[in-house]
N, CA, C and O atoms as a CHARMM CRD file, in Angstrom:
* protein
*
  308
    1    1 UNK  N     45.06300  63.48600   8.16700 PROA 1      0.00000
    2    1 UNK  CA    45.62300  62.51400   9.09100 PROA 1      0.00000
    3    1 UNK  C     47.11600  62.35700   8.80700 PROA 1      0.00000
    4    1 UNK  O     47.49800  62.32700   7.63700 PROA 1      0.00000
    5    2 UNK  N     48.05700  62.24700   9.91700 PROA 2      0.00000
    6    2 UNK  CA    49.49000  62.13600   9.49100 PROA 2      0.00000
    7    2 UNK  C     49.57800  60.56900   9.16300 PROA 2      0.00000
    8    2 UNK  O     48.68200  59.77600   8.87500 PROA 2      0.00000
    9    3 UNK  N     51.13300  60.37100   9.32000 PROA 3      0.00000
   10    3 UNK  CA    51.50700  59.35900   9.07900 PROA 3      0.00000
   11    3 UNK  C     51.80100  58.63500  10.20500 PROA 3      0.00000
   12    3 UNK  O     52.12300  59.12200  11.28900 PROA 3      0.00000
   13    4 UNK  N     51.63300  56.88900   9.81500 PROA 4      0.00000
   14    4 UNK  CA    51.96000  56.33200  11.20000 PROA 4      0.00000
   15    4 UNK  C     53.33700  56.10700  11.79500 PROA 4      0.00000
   16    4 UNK  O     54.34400  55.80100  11.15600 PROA 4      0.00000
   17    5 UNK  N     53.23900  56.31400  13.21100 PROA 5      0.00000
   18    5 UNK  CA    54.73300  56.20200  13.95200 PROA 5      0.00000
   19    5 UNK  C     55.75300  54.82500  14.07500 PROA 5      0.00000
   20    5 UNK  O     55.39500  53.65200  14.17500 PROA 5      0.00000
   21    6 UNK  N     56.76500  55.22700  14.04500 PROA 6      0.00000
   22    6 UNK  CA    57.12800  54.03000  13.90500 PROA 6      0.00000
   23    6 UNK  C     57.09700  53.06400  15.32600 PROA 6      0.00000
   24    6 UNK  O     56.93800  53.57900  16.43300 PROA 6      0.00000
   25    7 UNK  N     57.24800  51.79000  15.15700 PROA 7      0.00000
   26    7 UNK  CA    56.89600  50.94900  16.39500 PROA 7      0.00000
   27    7 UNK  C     58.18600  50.78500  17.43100 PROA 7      0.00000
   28    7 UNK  O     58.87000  49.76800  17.54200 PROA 7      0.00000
   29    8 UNK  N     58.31700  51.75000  17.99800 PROA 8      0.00000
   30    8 UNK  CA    59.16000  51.99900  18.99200 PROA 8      0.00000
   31    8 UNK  C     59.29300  53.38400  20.04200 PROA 8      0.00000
   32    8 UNK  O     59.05500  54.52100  19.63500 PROA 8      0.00000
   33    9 UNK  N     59.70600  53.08200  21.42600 PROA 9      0.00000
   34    9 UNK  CA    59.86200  54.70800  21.81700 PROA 9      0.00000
   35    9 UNK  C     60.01600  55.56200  21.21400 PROA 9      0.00000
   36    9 UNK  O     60.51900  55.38600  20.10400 PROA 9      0.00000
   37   10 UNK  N     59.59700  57.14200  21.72300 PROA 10     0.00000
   38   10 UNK  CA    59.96400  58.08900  21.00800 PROA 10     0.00000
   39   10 UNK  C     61.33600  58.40700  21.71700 PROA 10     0.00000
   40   10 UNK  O     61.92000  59.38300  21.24700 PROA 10     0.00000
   41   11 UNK  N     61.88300  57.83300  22.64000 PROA 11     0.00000
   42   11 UNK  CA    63.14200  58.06700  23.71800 PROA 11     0.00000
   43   11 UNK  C     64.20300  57.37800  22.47400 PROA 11     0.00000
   44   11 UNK  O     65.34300  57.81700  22.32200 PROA 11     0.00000
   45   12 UNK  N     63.85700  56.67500  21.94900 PROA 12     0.00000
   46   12 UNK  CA    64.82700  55.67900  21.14500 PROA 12     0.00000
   47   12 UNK  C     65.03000  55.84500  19.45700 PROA 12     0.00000
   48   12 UNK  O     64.25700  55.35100  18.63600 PROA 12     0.00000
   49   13 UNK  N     66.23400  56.64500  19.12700 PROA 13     0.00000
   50   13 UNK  CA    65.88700  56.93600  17.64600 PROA 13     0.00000
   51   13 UNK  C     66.60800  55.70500  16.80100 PROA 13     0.00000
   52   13 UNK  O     67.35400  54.79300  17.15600 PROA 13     0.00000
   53   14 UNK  N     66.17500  56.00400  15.81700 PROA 14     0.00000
   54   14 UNK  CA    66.35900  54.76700  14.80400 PROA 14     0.00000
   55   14 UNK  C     68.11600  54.43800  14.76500 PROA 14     0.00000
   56   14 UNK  O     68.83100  55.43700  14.85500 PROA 14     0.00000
   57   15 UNK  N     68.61900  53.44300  14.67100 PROA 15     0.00000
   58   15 UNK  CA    70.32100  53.10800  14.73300 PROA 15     0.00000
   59   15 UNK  C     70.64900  53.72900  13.53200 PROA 15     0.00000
   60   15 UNK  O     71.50900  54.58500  13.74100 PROA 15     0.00000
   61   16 UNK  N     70.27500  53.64700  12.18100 PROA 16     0.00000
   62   16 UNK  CA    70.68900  54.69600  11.20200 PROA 16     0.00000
   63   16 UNK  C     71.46800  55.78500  11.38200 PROA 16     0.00000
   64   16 UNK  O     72.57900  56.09300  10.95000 PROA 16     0.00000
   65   17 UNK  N     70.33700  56.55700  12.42400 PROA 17     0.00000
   66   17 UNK  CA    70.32400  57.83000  12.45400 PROA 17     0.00000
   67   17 UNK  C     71.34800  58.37900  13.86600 PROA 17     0.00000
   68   17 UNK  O     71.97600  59.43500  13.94400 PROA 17     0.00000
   69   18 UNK  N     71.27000  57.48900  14.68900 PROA 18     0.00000
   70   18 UNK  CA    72.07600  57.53900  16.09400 PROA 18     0.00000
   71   18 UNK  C     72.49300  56.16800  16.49500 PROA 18     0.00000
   72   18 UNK  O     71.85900  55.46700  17.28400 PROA 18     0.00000
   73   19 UNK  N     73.64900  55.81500  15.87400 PROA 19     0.00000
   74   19 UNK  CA    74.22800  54.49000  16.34700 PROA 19     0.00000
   75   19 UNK  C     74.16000  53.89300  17.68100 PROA 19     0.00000
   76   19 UNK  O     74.37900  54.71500  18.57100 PROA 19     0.00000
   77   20 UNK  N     73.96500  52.92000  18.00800 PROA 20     0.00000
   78   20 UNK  CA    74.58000  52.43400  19.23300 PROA 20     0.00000
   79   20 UNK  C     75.87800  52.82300  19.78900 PROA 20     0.00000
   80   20 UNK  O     76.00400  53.19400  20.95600 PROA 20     0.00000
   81   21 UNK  N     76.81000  52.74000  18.98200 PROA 21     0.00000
   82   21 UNK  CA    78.02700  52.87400  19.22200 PROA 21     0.00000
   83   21 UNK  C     78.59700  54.07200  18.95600 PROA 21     0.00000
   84   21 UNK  O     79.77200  54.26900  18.64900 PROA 21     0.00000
   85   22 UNK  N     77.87600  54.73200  19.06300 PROA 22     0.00000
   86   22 UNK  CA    78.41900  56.64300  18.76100 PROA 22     0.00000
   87   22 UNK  C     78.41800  56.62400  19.77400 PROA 22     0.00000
   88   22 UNK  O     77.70500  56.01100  20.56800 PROA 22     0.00000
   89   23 UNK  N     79.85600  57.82800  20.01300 PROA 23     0.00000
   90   23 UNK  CA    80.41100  58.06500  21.26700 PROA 23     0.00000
   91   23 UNK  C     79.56800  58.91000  22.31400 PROA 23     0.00000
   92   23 UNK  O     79.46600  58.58800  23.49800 PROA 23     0.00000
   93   24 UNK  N     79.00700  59.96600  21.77500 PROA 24     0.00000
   94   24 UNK  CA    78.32100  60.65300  22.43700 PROA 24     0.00000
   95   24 UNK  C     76.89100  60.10200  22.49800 PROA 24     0.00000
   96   24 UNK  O     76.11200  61.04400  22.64700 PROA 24     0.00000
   97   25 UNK  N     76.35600  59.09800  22.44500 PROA 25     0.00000
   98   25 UNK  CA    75.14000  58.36700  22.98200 PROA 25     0.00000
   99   25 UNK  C     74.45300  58.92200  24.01100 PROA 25     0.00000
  100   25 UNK  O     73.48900  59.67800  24.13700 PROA 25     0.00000
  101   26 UNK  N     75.35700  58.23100  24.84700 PROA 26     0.00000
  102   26 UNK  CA    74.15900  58.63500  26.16100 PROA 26     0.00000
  103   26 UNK  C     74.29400  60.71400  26.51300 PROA 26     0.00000
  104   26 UNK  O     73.35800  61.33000  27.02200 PROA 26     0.00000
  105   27 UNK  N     74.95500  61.04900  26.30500 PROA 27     0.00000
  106   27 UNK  CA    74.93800  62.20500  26.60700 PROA 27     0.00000
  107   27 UNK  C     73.61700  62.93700  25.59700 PROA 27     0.00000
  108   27 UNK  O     72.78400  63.47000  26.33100 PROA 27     0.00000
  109   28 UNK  N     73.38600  63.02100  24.57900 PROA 28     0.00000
  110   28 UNK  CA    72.76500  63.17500  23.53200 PROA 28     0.00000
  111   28 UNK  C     71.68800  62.69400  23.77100 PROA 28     0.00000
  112   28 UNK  O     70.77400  63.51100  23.66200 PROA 28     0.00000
  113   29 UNK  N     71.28100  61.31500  24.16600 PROA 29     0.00000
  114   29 UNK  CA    69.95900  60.71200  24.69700 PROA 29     0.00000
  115   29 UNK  C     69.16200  61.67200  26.18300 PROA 29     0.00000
  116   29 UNK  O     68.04700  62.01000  26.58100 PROA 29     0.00000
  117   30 UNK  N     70.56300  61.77100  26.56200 PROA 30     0.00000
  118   30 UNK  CA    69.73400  62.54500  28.03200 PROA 30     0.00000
  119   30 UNK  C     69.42400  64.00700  27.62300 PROA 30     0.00000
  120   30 UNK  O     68.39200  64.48100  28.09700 PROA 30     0.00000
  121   31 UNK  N     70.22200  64.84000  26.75600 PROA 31     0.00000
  122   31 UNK  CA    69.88800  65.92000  26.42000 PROA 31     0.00000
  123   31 UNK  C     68.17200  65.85000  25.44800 PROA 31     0.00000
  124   31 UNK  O     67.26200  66.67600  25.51400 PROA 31     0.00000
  125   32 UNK  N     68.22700  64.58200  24.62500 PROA 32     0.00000
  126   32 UNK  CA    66.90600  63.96700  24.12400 PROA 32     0.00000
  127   32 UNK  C     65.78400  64.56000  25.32600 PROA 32     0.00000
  128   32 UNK  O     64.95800  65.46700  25.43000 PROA 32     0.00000
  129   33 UNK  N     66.34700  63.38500  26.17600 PROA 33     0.00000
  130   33 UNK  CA    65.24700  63.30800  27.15200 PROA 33     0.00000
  131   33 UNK  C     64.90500  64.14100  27.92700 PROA 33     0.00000
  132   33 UNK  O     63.69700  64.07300  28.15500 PROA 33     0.00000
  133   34 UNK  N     65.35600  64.82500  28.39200 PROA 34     0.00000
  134   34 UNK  CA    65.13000  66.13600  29.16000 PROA 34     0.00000
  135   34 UNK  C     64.43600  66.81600  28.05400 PROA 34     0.00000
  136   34 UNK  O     63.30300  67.12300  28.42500 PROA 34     0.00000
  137   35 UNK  N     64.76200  67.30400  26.38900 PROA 35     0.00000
  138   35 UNK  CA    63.69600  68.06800  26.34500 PROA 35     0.00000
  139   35 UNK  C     62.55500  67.51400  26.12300 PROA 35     0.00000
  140   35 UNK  O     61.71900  68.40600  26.26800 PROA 35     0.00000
  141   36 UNK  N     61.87600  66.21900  25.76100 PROA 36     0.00000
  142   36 UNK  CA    61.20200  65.32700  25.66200 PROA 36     0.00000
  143   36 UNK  C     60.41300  65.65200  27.01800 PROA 36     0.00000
  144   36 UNK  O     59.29200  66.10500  26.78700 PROA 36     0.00000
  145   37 UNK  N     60.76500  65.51500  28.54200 PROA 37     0.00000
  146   37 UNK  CA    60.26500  65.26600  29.08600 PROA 37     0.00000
  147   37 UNK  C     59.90900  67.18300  29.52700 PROA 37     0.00000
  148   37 UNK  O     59.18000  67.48200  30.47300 PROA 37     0.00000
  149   38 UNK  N     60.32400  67.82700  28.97800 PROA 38     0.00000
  150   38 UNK  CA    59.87600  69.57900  29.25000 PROA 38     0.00000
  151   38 UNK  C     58.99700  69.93100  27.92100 PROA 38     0.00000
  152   38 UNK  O     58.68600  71.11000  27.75300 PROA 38     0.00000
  153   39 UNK  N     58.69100  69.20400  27.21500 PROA 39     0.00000
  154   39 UNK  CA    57.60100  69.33700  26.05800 PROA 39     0.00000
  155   39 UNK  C     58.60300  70.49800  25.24900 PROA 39     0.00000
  156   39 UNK  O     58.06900  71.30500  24.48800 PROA 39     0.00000
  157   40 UNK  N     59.90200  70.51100  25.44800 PROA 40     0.00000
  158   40 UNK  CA    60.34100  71.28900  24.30300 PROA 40     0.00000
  159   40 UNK  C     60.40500  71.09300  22.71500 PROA 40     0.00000
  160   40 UNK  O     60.16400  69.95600  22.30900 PROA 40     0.00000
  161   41 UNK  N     60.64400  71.88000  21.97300 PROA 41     0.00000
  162   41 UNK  CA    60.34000  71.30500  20.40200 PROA 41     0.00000
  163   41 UNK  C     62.18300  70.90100  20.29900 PROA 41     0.00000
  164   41 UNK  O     62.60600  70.46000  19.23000 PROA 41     0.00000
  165   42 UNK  N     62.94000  71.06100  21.23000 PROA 42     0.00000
  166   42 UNK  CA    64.32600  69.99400  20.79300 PROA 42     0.00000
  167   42 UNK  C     65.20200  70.61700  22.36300 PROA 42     0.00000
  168   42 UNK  O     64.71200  70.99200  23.42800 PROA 42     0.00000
  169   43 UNK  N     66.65100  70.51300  21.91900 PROA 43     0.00000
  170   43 UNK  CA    67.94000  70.63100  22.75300 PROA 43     0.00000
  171   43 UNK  C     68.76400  70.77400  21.75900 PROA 43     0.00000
  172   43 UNK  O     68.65200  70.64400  20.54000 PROA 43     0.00000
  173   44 UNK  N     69.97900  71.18600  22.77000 PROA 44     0.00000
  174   44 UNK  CA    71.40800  71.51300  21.57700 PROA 44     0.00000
  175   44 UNK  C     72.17800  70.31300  21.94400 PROA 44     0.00000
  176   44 UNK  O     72.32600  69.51400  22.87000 PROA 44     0.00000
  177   45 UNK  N     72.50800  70.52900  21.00000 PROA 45     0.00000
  178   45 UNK  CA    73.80600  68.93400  20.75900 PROA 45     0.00000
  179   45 UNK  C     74.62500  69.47900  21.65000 PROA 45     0.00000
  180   45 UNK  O     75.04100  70.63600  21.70000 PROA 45     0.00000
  181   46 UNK  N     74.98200  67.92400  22.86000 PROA 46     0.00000
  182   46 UNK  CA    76.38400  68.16900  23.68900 PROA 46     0.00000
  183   46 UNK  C     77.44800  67.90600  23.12700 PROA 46     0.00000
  184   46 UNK  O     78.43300  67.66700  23.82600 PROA 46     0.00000
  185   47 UNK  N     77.52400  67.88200  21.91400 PROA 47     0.00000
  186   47 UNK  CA    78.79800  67.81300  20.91900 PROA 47     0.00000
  187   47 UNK  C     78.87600  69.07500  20.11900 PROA 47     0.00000
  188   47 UNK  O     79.81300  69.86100  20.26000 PROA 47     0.00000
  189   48 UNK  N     77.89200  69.26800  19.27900 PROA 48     0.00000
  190   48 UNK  CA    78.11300  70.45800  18.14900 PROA 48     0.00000
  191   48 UNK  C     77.57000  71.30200  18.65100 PROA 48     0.00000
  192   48 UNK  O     78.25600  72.28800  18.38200 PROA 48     0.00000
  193   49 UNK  N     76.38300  71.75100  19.50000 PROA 49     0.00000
  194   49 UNK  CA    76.12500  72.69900  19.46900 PROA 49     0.00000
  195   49 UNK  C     74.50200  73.47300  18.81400 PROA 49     0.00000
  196   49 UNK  O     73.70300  74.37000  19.08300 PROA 49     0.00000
  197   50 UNK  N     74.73800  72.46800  17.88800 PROA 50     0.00000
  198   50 UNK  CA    73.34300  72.89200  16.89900 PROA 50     0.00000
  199   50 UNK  C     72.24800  72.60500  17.78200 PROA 50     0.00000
  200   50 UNK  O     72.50700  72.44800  18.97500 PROA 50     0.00000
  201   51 UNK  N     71.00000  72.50600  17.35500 PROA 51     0.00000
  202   51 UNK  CA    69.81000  72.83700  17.74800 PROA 51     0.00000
  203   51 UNK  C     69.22400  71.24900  16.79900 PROA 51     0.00000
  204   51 UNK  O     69.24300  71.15900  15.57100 PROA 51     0.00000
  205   52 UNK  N     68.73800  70.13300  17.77100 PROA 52     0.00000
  206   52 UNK  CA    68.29900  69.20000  17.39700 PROA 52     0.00000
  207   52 UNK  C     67.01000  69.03900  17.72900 PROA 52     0.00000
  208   52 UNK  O     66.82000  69.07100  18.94500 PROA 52     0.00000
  209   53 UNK  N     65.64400  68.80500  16.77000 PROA 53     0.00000
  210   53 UNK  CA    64.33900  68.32000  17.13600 PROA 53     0.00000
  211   53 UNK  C     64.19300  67.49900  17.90900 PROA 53     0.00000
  212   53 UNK  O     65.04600  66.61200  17.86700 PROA 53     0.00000
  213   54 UNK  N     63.23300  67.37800  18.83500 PROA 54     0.00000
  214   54 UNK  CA    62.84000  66.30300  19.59500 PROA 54     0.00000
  215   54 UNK  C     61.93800  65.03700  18.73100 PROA 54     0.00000
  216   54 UNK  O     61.11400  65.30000  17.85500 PROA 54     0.00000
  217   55 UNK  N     62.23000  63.87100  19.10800 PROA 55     0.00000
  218   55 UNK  CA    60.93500  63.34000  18.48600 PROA 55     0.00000
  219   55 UNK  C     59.46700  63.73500  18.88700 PROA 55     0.00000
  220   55 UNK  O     58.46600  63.79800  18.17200 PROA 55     0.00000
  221   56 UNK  N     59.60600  63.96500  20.12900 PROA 56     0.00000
  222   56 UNK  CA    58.11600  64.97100  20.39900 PROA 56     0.00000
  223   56 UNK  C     57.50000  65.58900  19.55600 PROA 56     0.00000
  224   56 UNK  O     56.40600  65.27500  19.08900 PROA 56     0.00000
  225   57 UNK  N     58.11800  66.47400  19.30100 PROA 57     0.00000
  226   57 UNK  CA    58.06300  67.96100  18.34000 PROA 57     0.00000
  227   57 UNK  C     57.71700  67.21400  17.20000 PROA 57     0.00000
  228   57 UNK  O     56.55700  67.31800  16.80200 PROA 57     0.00000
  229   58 UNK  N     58.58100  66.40200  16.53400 PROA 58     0.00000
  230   58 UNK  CA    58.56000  65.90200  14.75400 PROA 58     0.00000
  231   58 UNK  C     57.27600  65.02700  14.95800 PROA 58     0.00000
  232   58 UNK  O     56.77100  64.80600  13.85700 PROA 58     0.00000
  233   59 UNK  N     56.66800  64.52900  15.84400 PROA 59     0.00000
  234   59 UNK  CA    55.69600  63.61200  15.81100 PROA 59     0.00000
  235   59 UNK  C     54.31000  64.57500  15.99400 PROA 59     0.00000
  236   59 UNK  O     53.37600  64.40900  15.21000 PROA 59     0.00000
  237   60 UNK  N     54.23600  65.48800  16.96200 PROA 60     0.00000
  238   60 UNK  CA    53.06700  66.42800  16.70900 PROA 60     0.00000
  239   60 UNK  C     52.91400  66.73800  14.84100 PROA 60     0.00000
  240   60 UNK  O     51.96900  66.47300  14.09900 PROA 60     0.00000
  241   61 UNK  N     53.96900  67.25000  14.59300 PROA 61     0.00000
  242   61 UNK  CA    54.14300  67.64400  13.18800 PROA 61     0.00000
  243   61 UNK  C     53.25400  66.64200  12.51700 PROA 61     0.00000
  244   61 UNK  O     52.49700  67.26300  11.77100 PROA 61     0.00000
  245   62 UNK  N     53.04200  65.44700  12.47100 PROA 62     0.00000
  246   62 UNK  CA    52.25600  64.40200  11.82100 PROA 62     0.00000
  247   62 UNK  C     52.96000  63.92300  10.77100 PROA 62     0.00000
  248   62 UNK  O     52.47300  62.82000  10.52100 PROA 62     0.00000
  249   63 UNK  N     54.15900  64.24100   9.75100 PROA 63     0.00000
  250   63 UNK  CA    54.70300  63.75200   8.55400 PROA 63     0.00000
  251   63 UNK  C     56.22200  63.62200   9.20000 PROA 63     0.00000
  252   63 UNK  O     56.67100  64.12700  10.22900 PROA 63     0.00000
  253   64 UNK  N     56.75300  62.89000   8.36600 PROA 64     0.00000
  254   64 UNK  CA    58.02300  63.19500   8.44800 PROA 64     0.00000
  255   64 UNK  C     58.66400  64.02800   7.05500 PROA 64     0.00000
  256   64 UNK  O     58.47000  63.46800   5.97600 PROA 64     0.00000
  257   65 UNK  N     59.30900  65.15000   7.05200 PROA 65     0.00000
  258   65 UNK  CA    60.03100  65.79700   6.11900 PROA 65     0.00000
  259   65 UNK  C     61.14400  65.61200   5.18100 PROA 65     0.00000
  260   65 UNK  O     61.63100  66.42000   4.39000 PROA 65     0.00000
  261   66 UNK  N     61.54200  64.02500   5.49400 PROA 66     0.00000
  262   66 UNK  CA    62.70000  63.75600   4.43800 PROA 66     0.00000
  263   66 UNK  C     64.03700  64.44900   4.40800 PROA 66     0.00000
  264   66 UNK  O     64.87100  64.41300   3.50300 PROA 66     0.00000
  265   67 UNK  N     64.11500  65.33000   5.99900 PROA 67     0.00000
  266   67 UNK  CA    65.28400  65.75700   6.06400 PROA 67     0.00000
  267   67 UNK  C     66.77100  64.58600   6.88500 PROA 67     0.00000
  268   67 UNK  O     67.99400  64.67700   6.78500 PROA 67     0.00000
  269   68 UNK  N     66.25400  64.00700   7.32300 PROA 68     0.00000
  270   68 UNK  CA    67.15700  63.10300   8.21400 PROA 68     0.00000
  271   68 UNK  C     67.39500  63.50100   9.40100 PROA 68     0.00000
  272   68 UNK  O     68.50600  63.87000   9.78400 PROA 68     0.00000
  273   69 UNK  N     66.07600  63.45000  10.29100 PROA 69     0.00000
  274   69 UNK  CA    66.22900  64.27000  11.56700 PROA 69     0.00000
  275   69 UNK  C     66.53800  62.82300  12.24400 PROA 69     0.00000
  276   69 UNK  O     66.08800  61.70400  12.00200 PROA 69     0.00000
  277   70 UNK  N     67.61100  63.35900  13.31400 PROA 70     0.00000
  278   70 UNK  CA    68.03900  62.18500  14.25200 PROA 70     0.00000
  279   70 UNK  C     67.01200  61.30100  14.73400 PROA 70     0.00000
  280   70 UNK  O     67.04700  60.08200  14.90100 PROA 70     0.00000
  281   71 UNK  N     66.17200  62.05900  14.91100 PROA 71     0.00000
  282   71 UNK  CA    64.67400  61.24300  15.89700 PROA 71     0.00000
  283   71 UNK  C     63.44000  61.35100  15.74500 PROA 71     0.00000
  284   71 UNK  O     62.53700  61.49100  16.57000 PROA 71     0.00000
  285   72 UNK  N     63.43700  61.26700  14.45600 PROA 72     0.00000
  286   72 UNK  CA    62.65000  61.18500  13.58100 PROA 72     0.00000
  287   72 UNK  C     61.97200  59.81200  13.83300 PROA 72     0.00000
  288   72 UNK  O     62.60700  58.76100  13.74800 PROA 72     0.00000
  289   73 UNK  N     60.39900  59.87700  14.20800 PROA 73     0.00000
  290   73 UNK  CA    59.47400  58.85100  15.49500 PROA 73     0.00000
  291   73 UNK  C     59.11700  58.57100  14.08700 PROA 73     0.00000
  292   73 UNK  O     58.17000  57.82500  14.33800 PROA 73     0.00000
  293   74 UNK  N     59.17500  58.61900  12.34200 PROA 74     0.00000
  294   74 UNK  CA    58.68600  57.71700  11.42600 PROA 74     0.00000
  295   74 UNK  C     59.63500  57.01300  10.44500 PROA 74     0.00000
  296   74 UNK  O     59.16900  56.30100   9.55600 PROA 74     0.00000
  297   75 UNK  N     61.12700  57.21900  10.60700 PROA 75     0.00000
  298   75 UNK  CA    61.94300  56.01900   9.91800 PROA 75     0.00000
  299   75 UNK  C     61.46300  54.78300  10.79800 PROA 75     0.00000
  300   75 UNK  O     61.17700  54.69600  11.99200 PROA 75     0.00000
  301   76 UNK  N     61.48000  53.97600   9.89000 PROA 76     0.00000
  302   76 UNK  CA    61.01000  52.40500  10.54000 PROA 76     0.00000
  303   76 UNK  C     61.78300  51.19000  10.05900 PROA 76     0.00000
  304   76 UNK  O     61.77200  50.11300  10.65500 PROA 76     0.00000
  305   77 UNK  N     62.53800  51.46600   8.80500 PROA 77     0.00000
  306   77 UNK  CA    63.28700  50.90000   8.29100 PROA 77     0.00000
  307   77 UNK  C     64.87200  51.25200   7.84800 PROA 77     0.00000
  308   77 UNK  O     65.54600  50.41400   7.24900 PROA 77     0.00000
C-alpha cells in the first residue's frame, strides 16, 4: 500500500515547492495542467526547459522519493 496523499488538489503543488509568487506560476500551472489532464507522466518547464513530473504520475507511483519534485501530491507540510 503507498502512502497517503496529501489533502489538497493534485492541480495545486505545495508553496514550498512552487511559490505563489514565482513569476512563472501560472504559465507552469497550465503546462501542469495540460499534462495532468492528457494522463502524461509530466511537461517541460516554460522557463528551463527540463522535463517536470506531473503530480499524476508521482501519485500512481504510491511513495514519494525524497527528491523534491515540484508536485509532489505527498509533501503536506
Amino acid at each position: 500500500m503507498g502512502e497517503e496523499l496529501a489533502d489538497r488538489a493534485l492541480t495545486e503543488p505545495h508553496p514550498s515547492r512552487l511559490p505563489p509568487r514565482h513569476p512563472g506560476r501560472a504559465r507552469i500551472l497550465a503546462a501542469h495542467a495540460a499534462a495532468l489532464a492528457a494522463g502524461e507522466a509530466g511537461y517541460l518547464d516554460p522557463e528551463t526547459g527540463l522535463f517536470v513530473l506531473s503530480a499524476g504520475f508521482l501519485a500512481r507511483r504510491g511513495t514519494c522519493c525524497g527528491r523534491g519534485c515540484r508536485h509532489c501530491p505527498y509533501v503536506a507540510d
